[in-house]
Amino acid sequence: MSELEQQSDTRFPPEVEVRPTVTRGADQARELGRTTIADLVVAKIAGRATREVSGVHEIVTQGVGGAISGLAQRVTGGERSAQGVNVDVGEHEAAVDLRIVVDYGASIPQVAESIRRNVSGRVKAMTGLTVKEVNIDVVDLFTAEEAATAPQQAVAAPRRVE
């Protein structure tokens, strides 16, 4: 007999069932309501946690659609946190897929391990979800030569009206 069952036998009559409280990440059931955490929220957390890791140059999207979306976000100043991050969120667990560019000279295995630790820790701390896997595709290396030859981003003209 478990400790909980022993406690319930001595404190409550047999017709009262005592259940331990279960905290769920994506769908937390509470007396006063429930909290649902959207996939986009988990993706943003994972994206920011990935960008915090030294050696990660950027997270990139997949394919032409992703490139157009990324360009539109850069031009309009839209939210980039979840760009290039795919997640599957369940009731208790999440899986994260990332496509990244690593800075030349950084140890790719060390960067990947740091990403996994940081993403798992941030998602767990902020949502209660356990991250079962963080799949990382390293799709390119960023070098100093590329930085020197890349076209400079245009500076936005000051607004004339407010």
Backbone as a chain_set.jsonl record, in Angstrom:
{"seq": "MSELEQQSDTRFPPEVEVRPTVTRGADQARELGRTTIADLVVAKIAGRATREVSGVHEIVTQGVGGAISGLAQRVTGGERSAQGVNVDVGEHEAAVDLRIVVDYGASIPQVAESIRRNVSGRVKAMTGLTVKEVNIDVVDLFTAEEAATAPQQAVAAPRRVE", "coords": {"N": [[0.85, -1.172, 0.0], [0.547, 2.214, -0.838], [2.068, 5.267, 0.432], [0.282, 7.381, 0.263], [-2.176, 6.056, 0.129], [-2.192, 4.886, 2.652], [-2.31, 7.179, 4.249], [-4.805, 8.202, 3.451], [-6.505, 6.235, 4.359], [-6.465, 6.567, 7.105], [-7.276, 9.192, 7.566], [-9.647, 9.812, 6.222], [-13.055, 8.787, 5.676], [-13.93, 5.531, 4.274], [-15.523, 5.903, 1.956], [-14.654, 8.243, 0.785], [-12.636, 9.316, -1.747], [-9.263, 9.932, -2.198], [-7.201, 11.721, -4.259], [-4.0, 12.3, -5.662], [-2.82, 15.575, -6.546], [-2.457, 16.42, -9.898], [-0.302, 18.093, -11.931], [-0.555, 19.546, -15.011], [1.138, 20.421, -17.998], [0.334, 21.57, -20.629], [-2.399, 21.673, -20.347], [-3.742, 22.605, -17.722], [-5.65, 21.484, -15.186], [-7.734, 22.973, -12.881], [-9.391, 23.978, -9.85], [-10.552, 26.498, -10.142], [-10.658, 26.92, -12.846], [-9.145, 26.336, -16.093], [-5.922, 26.198, -17.628], [-4.645, 26.689, -20.774], [-1.933, 26.122, -22.867], [-0.71, 27.424, -25.749], [0.7, 26.004, -28.765], [2.309, 27.831, -30.132], [3.288, 29.445, -28.089], [5.015, 27.725, -26.716], [6.792, 27.275, -28.807], [7.885, 29.851, -29.106], [9.193, 30.16, -26.644], [11.094, 28.096, -26.867], [12.503, 29.017, -29.124], [13.614, 31.471, -28.211], [15.176, 30.482, -26.109], [16.987, 28.957, -27.545], [18.355, 30.918, -29.013], [19.743, 32.113, -26.965], [21.989, 30.612, -26.553], [25.467, 30.412, -26.814], [27.247, 30.485, -29.847], [25.215, 29.875, -31.554], [24.187, 31.179, -34.486], [21.876, 31.876, -35.949], [18.382, 30.979, -36.172], [16.776, 29.192, -38.669], [14.197, 29.094, -41.179], [12.422, 26.541, -43.015], [12.588, 25.889, -46.456], [11.097, 27.667, -49.314], [8.742, 29.024, -48.617], [9.18, 29.487, -45.909], [11.402, 31.14, -46.106], [10.319, 33.394, -47.377], [8.45, 34.143, -45.457], [10.187, 34.695, -43.319], [11.627, 36.858, -44.427], [9.562, 38.719, -44.719], [8.917, 39.118, -42.024], [11.279, 40.285, -41.115], [11.311, 42.675, -42.581], [8.909, 43.92, -41.814], [9.231, 44.003, -39.141], [8.142, 42.05, -37.57], [7.239, 39.441, -35.178], [9.841, 37.258, -34.296], [10.461, 35.182, -32.673], [9.438, 32.517, -32.755], [10.111, 31.704, -35.242], [11.344, 29.309, -37.47], [11.141, 27.255, -35.668], [9.648, 24.282, -34.755], [7.08, 22.657, -33.005], [5.662, 19.951, -31.154], [3.093, 19.606, -29.025], [1.947, 18.001, -26.228], [-0.221, 16.762, -23.626], [1.383, 16.506, -21.376], [3.952, 16.571, -22.291], [6.479, 17.772, -24.615], [7.863, 18.097, -27.911], [10.582, 19.322, -29.756], [11.678, 20.826, -32.76], [14.406, 22.129, -34.488], [16.082, 24.311, -36.809], [19.199, 25.38, -37.466], [21.849, 27.859, -37.835], [25.231, 27.746, -37.273], [27.899, 29.457, -35.652], [31.068, 29.719, -37.19], [33.75, 27.81, -35.991], [32.725, 27.214, -33.525], [31.999, 24.455, -31.383], [30.045, 22.066, -32.676], [28.738, 19.743, -31.488], [28.824, 20.543, -28.76], [27.383, 22.963, -28.821], [24.887, 21.984, -29.638], [24.225, 20.316, -27.451], [24.104, 22.235, -25.412], [21.945, 23.755, -26.347], [19.882, 21.842, -26.14], [19.785, 21.449, -23.332], [19.176, 24.082, -22.442], [16.748, 24.73, -23.784], [15.062, 22.656, -22.842], [15.092, 23.194, -20.077], [14.051, 25.852, -19.916], [11.476, 25.572, -21.111], [10.309, 23.701, -19.37], [10.395, 25.14, -16.937], [8.752, 27.339, -17.504], [6.319, 26.323, -18.458], [5.735, 23.84, -17.378], [5.818, 21.578, -18.879], [7.413, 18.56, -19.905], [10.21, 18.237, -21.862], [10.639, 15.999, -24.3], [12.243, 15.526, -26.519], [14.711, 17.276, -28.4], [15.243, 18.06, -31.509], [17.789, 18.828, -33.696], [18.774, 20.443, -36.585], [21.626, 21.255, -38.144], [22.188, 23.521, -40.497], [23.902, 25.248, -41.77], [27.042, 27.076, -41.685], [28.212, 30.04, -40.186], [30.451, 32.482, -41.187], [33.134, 34.881, -40.645], [33.88, 36.032, -43.035], [31.522, 35.893, -44.537], [29.995, 37.717, -43.16], [31.297, 40.089, -43.742], [30.883, 40.356, -46.485], [28.161, 40.341, -46.767], [25.202, 42.092, -47.671], [24.475, 45.192, -46.151], [21.828, 45.76, -43.874], [19.114, 47.827, -44.679], [18.649, 50.987, -43.208], [15.867, 52.005, -41.473], [13.809, 54.644, -42.578], [13.205, 57.668, -40.791], [10.077, 58.205, -39.158], [7.665, 60.37, -40.51], [5.28, 61.249, -39.548], [3.285, 60.944, -36.606]], "CA": [[0.0, 0.0, 0.0], [1.373, 3.418, -0.936], [1.98, 6.212, 1.542], [-0.946, 8.156, 0.069], [-3.303, 5.202, 0.498], [-2.167, 4.74, 4.103], [-2.786, 8.432, 4.807], [-6.223, 8.367, 3.182], [-7.245, 5.297, 5.195], [-6.533, 7.029, 8.485], [-7.838, 10.528, 7.681], [-10.946, 9.961, 5.579], [-13.861, 7.563, 5.64], [-13.659, 4.735, 3.073], [-16.256, 6.353, 0.777], [-14.006, 9.432, 0.235], [-11.452, 8.963, -2.529], [-8.256, 10.993, -2.21], [-6.306, 11.599, -5.409], [-2.953, 13.316, -5.675], [-2.986, 16.625, -7.549], [-1.597, 16.248, -11.059], [-0.108, 19.345, -12.662], [-0.333, 19.327, -16.427], [1.72, 21.581, -18.645], [-0.45, 22.203, -21.68], [-3.806, 21.784, -19.997], [-3.741, 22.486, -16.271], [-6.995, 21.486, -14.616], [-7.761, 23.588, -11.561], [-10.724, 24.224, -9.324], [-11.076, 27.777, -10.616], [-10.578, 27.003, -14.298], [-8.019, 25.602, -16.661], [-4.969, 26.985, -18.405], [-4.176, 26.01, -21.973], [-0.747, 26.773, -23.413], [-0.685, 27.219, -27.2], [1.946, 25.543, -29.367], [3.105, 29.006, -30.469], [3.965, 29.898, -26.87], [6.131, 26.795, -26.504], [7.756, 27.544, -29.882], [8.589, 31.099, -28.787], [10.109, 29.875, -25.532], [12.196, 27.293, -27.415], [13.294, 29.878, -30.001], [14.416, 32.399, -27.399], [16.168, 29.689, -25.373], [18.018, 28.567, -28.512], [19.157, 32.107, -29.337], [20.574, 32.442, -25.799], [23.165, 29.738, -26.533], [26.642, 30.893, -27.536], [27.579, 29.664, -31.01], [24.067, 29.859, -32.457], [24.131, 32.435, -35.238], [20.457, 32.153, -36.146], [17.465, 29.877, -36.442], [16.26, 29.437, -40.017], [13.003, 28.364, -41.569], [12.649, 25.564, -44.064], [11.963, 26.065, -47.756], [10.811, 28.978, -49.88], [7.7, 29.654, -47.803], [9.829, 29.968, -44.701], [12.275, 32.268, -46.459], [9.453, 34.552, -47.625], [7.907, 34.528, -44.155], [11.281, 35.312, -42.572], [11.896, 38.161, -45.023], [8.442, 39.606, -44.36], [9.041, 39.462, -40.605], [12.396, 41.22, -40.949], [10.931, 43.957, -43.167], [7.831, 44.541, -41.042], [9.563, 44.015, -37.718], [7.248, 41.101, -36.903], [7.764, 38.547, -34.144], [10.737, 36.238, -34.836], [10.793, 34.203, -31.643], [9.068, 31.154, -33.114], [10.537, 31.438, -36.619], [12.288, 28.201, -37.591], [10.937, 26.316, -34.569], [8.421, 23.488, -34.832], [6.856, 21.92, -31.767], [4.497, 19.106, -30.928], [2.799, 19.757, -27.605], [0.924, 17.112, -25.696], [-0.765, 17.154, -22.332], [2.454, 16.54, -20.376], [5.26, 16.577, -22.934], [6.651, 18.505, -25.867], [9.009, 17.776, -28.748], [10.985, 20.546, -30.443], [12.537, 20.675, -33.933], [15.077, 23.394, -34.794], [17.04, 24.393, -37.92], [20.063, 26.478, -37.031], [23.144, 28.182, -38.417], [26.207, 27.813, -36.186], [29.08, 30.273, -35.902], [32.262, 28.943, -37.513], [34.677, 27.691, -34.876], [32.023, 26.663, -32.359], [31.853, 23.004, -31.371], [28.64, 21.761, -32.962], [28.146, 18.895, -30.44], [28.632, 21.32, -27.525], [26.277, 23.895, -29.06], [23.652, 21.194, -29.648], [23.933, 19.9, -26.072], [23.693, 23.441, -24.687], [20.588, 24.078, -26.802], [18.952, 20.875, -25.545], [19.644, 21.751, -21.904], [18.523, 25.374, -22.239], [15.354, 24.632, -24.239], [14.338, 21.796, -21.901], [14.951, 23.897, -18.802], [13.144, 27.008, -20.048], [10.111, 25.104, -21.362], [9.835, 23.089, -18.125], [10.192, 26.178, -15.926], [7.69, 28.275, -17.859], [5.057, 25.673, -18.814], [5.526, 22.576, -16.68], [5.94, 20.471, -19.825], [8.682, 17.867, -20.027], [10.646, 18.173, -23.257], [11.112, 14.641, -24.559], [13.337, 15.555, -27.489], [15.015, 18.501, -29.135], [15.924, 17.657, -32.734], [18.51, 19.986, -34.216], [19.395, 20.335, -37.9], [22.592, 22.319, -38.422], [22.065, 23.626, -41.948], [24.931, 26.111, -42.337], [28.011, 27.718, -40.791], [28.363, 31.465, -40.443], [31.854, 32.871, -41.061], [33.412, 36.316, -40.649], [33.891, 36.465, -44.437], [30.138, 36.105, -44.945], [29.532, 38.952, -42.518], [31.901, 41.229, -44.439], [30.349, 40.488, -47.841], [26.699, 40.414, -46.755], [24.697, 43.463, -47.8], [24.017, 45.791, -44.907], [20.391, 45.977, -43.842], [18.762, 49.231, -44.833], [18.176, 51.648, -42.003], [14.513, 52.508, -41.717], [13.691, 56.105, -42.578], [12.421, 58.13, -39.649], [8.668, 58.463, -39.453], [7.354, 61.784, -40.647], [4.095, 61.553, -38.757], [3.037, 60.016, -35.496]], "C": [[0.898, 1.239, 0.0], [1.156, 4.311, 0.274], [0.683, 7.015, 1.469], [-2.169, 7.343, 0.489], [-3.381, 5.022, 2.013], [-2.711, 6.0, 4.765], [-4.289, 8.566, 4.619], [-7.062, 7.418, 4.033], [-7.431, 5.837, 6.598], [-7.236, 8.371, 8.625], [-9.26, 10.659, 7.144], [-11.737, 8.666, 5.659], [-13.655, 6.822, 4.32], [-14.383, 5.226, 1.818], [-15.649, 7.6, 0.14], [-12.733, 9.001, -0.469], [-10.506, 10.151, -2.57], [-7.318, 10.731, -3.378], [-5.226, 12.657, -5.316], [-3.221, 14.339, -6.779], [-1.984, 16.4, -8.666], [-1.511, 17.579, -11.777], [0.213, 19.011, -14.097], [0.234, 20.58, -17.025], [0.757, 22.265, -19.59], [-1.906, 22.404, -21.307], [-3.946, 21.574, -18.493], [-5.16, 22.594, -15.739], [-6.914, 22.011, -13.19], [-9.206, 23.771, -11.117], [-11.344, 25.47, -9.936], [-11.028, 27.939, -12.125], [-9.396, 26.207, -14.812], [-7.168, 26.543, -17.495], [-4.506, 26.142, -19.577], [-3.017, 26.807, -22.546], [-0.652, 26.414, -24.891], [0.693, 26.747, -27.666], [2.877, 26.718, -29.67], [3.881, 29.523, -29.26], [5.184, 29.02, -26.6], [7.208, 27.025, -27.562], [8.543, 28.821, -29.606], [9.59, 30.899, -27.659], [11.327, 29.123, -26.055], [13.096, 28.138, -28.311], [14.18, 30.831, -29.221], [15.509, 31.65, -26.635], [17.301, 29.249, -26.291], [18.932, 29.738, -28.813], [20.055, 32.545, -28.183], [21.896, 31.674, -25.786], [24.285, 30.328, -27.39], [26.99, 29.927, -28.667], [26.43, 29.532, -31.983], [24.04, 31.208, -33.161], [22.687, 32.838, -35.482], [19.691, 30.86, -36.295], [16.838, 30.195, -37.79], [15.03, 28.587, -40.285], [13.329, 27.437, -42.727], [11.911, 25.97, -45.335], [11.694, 27.507, -48.139], [9.774, 29.716, -49.052], [8.284, 30.23, -46.533], [10.716, 31.159, -44.977], [11.452, 33.525, -46.696], [8.882, 35.061, -46.312], [8.974, 35.238, -43.324], [11.612, 36.689, -43.09], [10.802, 39.152, -44.643], [8.537, 40.03, -42.902], [10.175, 40.448, -40.372], [12.023, 42.605, -41.456], [9.906, 44.665, -42.299], [8.138, 44.632, -39.56], [8.687, 43.073, -36.92], [7.989, 40.215, -35.91], [8.593, 37.44, -34.783], [10.958, 35.094, -33.868], [10.525, 32.767, -32.054], [9.497, 30.78, -34.523], [11.57, 30.317, -36.638], [12.171, 27.166, -36.493], [9.613, 25.596, -34.79], [8.29, 22.705, -33.545], [5.643, 21.025, -31.894], [4.272, 19.14, -29.427], [1.674, 18.818, -27.229], [0.436, 17.626, -24.356], [0.333, 17.33, -21.29], [3.83, 16.762, -20.979], [5.264, 17.431, -24.194], [7.876, 17.961, -26.59], [9.296, 19.016, -29.583], [11.909, 20.192, -31.602], [13.079, 22.048, -34.292], [15.968, 23.242, -36.017], [17.906, 25.61, -37.631], [21.279, 26.658, -37.925], [24.081, 28.408, -37.238], [27.369, 28.699, -36.598], [30.28, 29.369, -36.163], [33.207, 28.967, -36.316], [34.026, 27.135, -33.617], [31.928, 25.148, -32.494], [30.379, 22.666, -31.547], [28.038, 20.82, -31.911], [27.906, 19.655, -29.126], [27.486, 22.319, -27.661], [24.951, 23.135, -28.99], [23.264, 20.765, -28.235], [23.475, 21.087, -25.228], [22.273, 23.856, -25.068], [19.595, 23.144, -26.126], [18.713, 21.166, -24.063], [18.843, 23.033, -21.681], [17.049, 25.328, -22.636], [14.54, 23.809, -23.242], [14.079, 22.515, -20.583], [13.965, 25.048, -18.868], [11.691, 26.562, -20.239], [9.532, 24.503, -20.081], [9.508, 24.157, -17.087], [8.982, 27.056, -16.234], [6.332, 27.612, -18.101], [4.734, 24.437, -17.989], [5.635, 21.364, -17.577], [7.33, 19.862, -19.76], [9.028, 17.788, -21.502], [11.282, 16.804, -23.475], [12.257, 14.605, -25.555], [13.467, 16.94, -28.088], [15.853, 18.06, -30.325], [16.517, 18.891, -33.39], [19.118, 19.648, -35.565], [20.324, 21.523, -38.059], [22.688, 22.41, -39.936], [23.138, 24.506, -42.586], [25.882, 26.574, -41.242], [28.099, 29.178, -41.175], [29.821, 31.837, -40.197], [31.991, 34.388, -41.096], [33.421, 36.857, -42.081], [32.48, 36.726, -44.943], [29.583, 37.402, -44.362], [30.054, 40.172, -43.26], [31.293, 41.442, -45.821], [28.828, 40.582, -47.893], [26.247, 41.861, -46.893], [24.171, 43.955, -46.462], [22.517, 46.007, -44.979], [20.117, 47.472, -43.902], [18.247, 49.778, -43.511], [16.816, 52.252, -42.33], [14.506, 54.032, -41.631], [12.862, 56.534, -41.378], [10.989, 58.43, -40.069], [8.427, 59.956, -39.514], [6.153, 62.203, -39.837], [3.955, 60.536, -37.651], [1.583, 59.917, -35.205]], "O": [[1.88, 1.307, 0.739], [0.203, 4.143, 1.034], [0.062, 7.295, 2.494], [-3.084, 7.868, 1.124], [-4.466, 5.004, 2.594], [-3.478, 5.919, 5.724], [-4.985, 9.002, 5.536], [-8.194, 7.742, 4.393], [-8.463, 5.587, 7.221], [-7.75, 8.675, 9.701], [-10.0, 11.542, 7.578], [-11.162, 7.579, 5.704], [-13.242, 7.436, 3.337], [-13.901, 4.987, 0.711], [-16.078, 7.992, -0.945], [-11.854, 8.393, 0.141], [-10.908, 11.256, -2.937], [-6.715, 9.663, -3.479], [-5.503, 13.794, -4.931], [-3.784, 14.004, -7.821], [-0.795, 16.211, -8.41], [-2.531, 18.134, -12.186], [1.156, 18.269, -14.37], [-0.129, 21.685, -16.623], [0.398, 23.423, -19.376], [-2.582, 23.239, -21.909], [-4.241, 20.464, -18.049], [-5.793, 23.646, -15.823], [-6.107, 21.535, -12.391], [-10.128, 23.72, -11.932], [-12.542, 25.49, -10.219], [-11.337, 29.018, -12.631], [-8.732, 25.495, -14.059], [-7.648, 27.558, -17.999], [-4.033, 25.019, -19.401], [-3.106, 28.026, -22.694], [-0.529, 25.241, -25.245], [1.712, 27.05, -27.046], [4.091, 26.615, -29.488], [5.011, 29.989, -29.402], [6.262, 29.527, -26.289], [8.4, 26.978, -27.257], [9.749, 28.864, -29.848], [10.708, 31.412, -27.716], [12.462, 29.469, -25.727], [14.318, 27.998, -28.267], [15.361, 30.982, -29.531], [16.637, 32.131, -26.529], [18.452, 29.175, -25.862], [20.151, 29.577, -28.866], [21.026, 33.272, -28.398], [22.823, 32.056, -25.072], [24.07, 30.695, -28.545], [27.025, 28.711, -28.473], [26.635, 29.12, -33.125], [23.89, 32.25, -32.523], [22.307, 33.987, -35.256], [20.264, 29.792, -36.513], [16.417, 31.326, -38.035], [14.847, 27.516, -39.705], [14.39, 27.545, -43.342], [10.741, 26.349, -45.286], [12.013, 28.439, -47.401], [9.915, 30.914, -48.81], [7.926, 31.334, -46.123], [10.779, 32.09, -44.174], [11.843, 34.609, -46.263], [8.832, 36.268, -46.077], [8.699, 36.262, -42.699], [11.855, 37.604, -42.304], [11.091, 40.295, -44.287], [8.264, 41.186, -42.577], [10.061, 41.344, -39.536], [12.376, 43.607, -40.833], [10.011, 45.87, -42.067], [7.398, 45.262, -38.804], [8.504, 43.267, -35.719], [9.217, 40.246, -35.824], [8.127, 36.758, -35.696], [11.602, 34.11, -34.232], [11.316, 31.88, -31.731], [9.27, 29.65, -34.956], [12.558, 30.368, -35.906], [13.021, 26.28, -36.391], [8.579, 26.233, -34.989], [9.269, 22.15, -33.046], [4.715, 21.313, -32.65], [5.144, 18.753, -28.649], [0.597, 18.834, -27.825], [0.657, 18.783, -24.001], [0.233, 18.195, -20.42], [4.774, 17.103, -20.267], [4.221, 17.763, -24.757], [8.801, 17.436, -25.97], [8.377, 19.681, -30.059], [12.811, 19.366, -31.457], [12.325, 23.016, -34.39], [16.544, 22.178, -36.243], [17.409, 26.734, -37.56], [21.683, 25.757, -38.659], [23.768, 29.164, -36.319], [27.78, 28.693, -37.759], [30.492, 28.382, -35.458], [33.433, 30.014, -35.708], [34.722, 26.635, -32.733], [31.792, 24.626, -33.601], [29.562, 22.947, -30.671], [26.917, 21.067, -31.468], [26.897, 19.432, -28.458], [26.707, 22.502, -26.726], [24.002, 23.595, -28.354], [22.092, 20.844, -27.866], [22.557, 20.954, -24.419], [21.49, 24.26, -24.209], [18.58, 23.595, -25.596], [17.575, 21.134, -23.595], [17.945, 23.073, -20.84], [16.195, 25.832, -21.907], [13.45, 24.218, -22.841], [12.976, 22.451, -20.04], [13.133, 25.206, -17.974], [10.784, 27.104, -19.608], [8.379, 24.771, -19.744], [8.468, 24.091, -16.431], [8.266, 27.47, -15.322], [5.298, 28.266, -17.966], [3.575, 24.031, -17.912], [5.553, 20.233, -17.099], [8.316, 20.577, -19.578], [8.221, 17.321, -22.306], [12.328, 16.492, -22.905], [13.143, 13.756, -25.456], [12.491, 17.669, -28.26], [17.029, 17.727, -30.176], [15.821, 19.882, -33.612], [19.882, 18.691, -35.688], [19.873, 22.667, -38.103], [23.2, 21.5, -40.589], [23.276, 24.517, -43.81], [25.584, 26.483, -40.051], [28.066, 29.518, -42.358], [30.369, 31.547, -39.134], [31.078, 35.093, -41.524], [33.021, 37.997, -42.321], [32.258, 37.675, -45.695], [28.796, 38.095, -45.006], [29.349, 41.172, -43.395], [31.195, 42.578, -46.284], [28.263, 40.871, -48.948], [26.843, 42.758, -46.296], [23.505, 43.22, -45.733], [21.99, 46.393, -46.023], [20.797, 48.273, -43.262], [17.503, 49.11, -42.793], [16.65, 52.927, -43.347], [15.111, 54.625, -40.739], [11.921, 55.841, -40.991], [10.732, 58.856, -41.195], [8.919, 60.714, -38.678], [6.015, 63.371, -39.476], [4.444, 59.411, -37.75], [1.183, 59.182, -34.302]]}, "num_chains": 1, "name": "protein.A"}
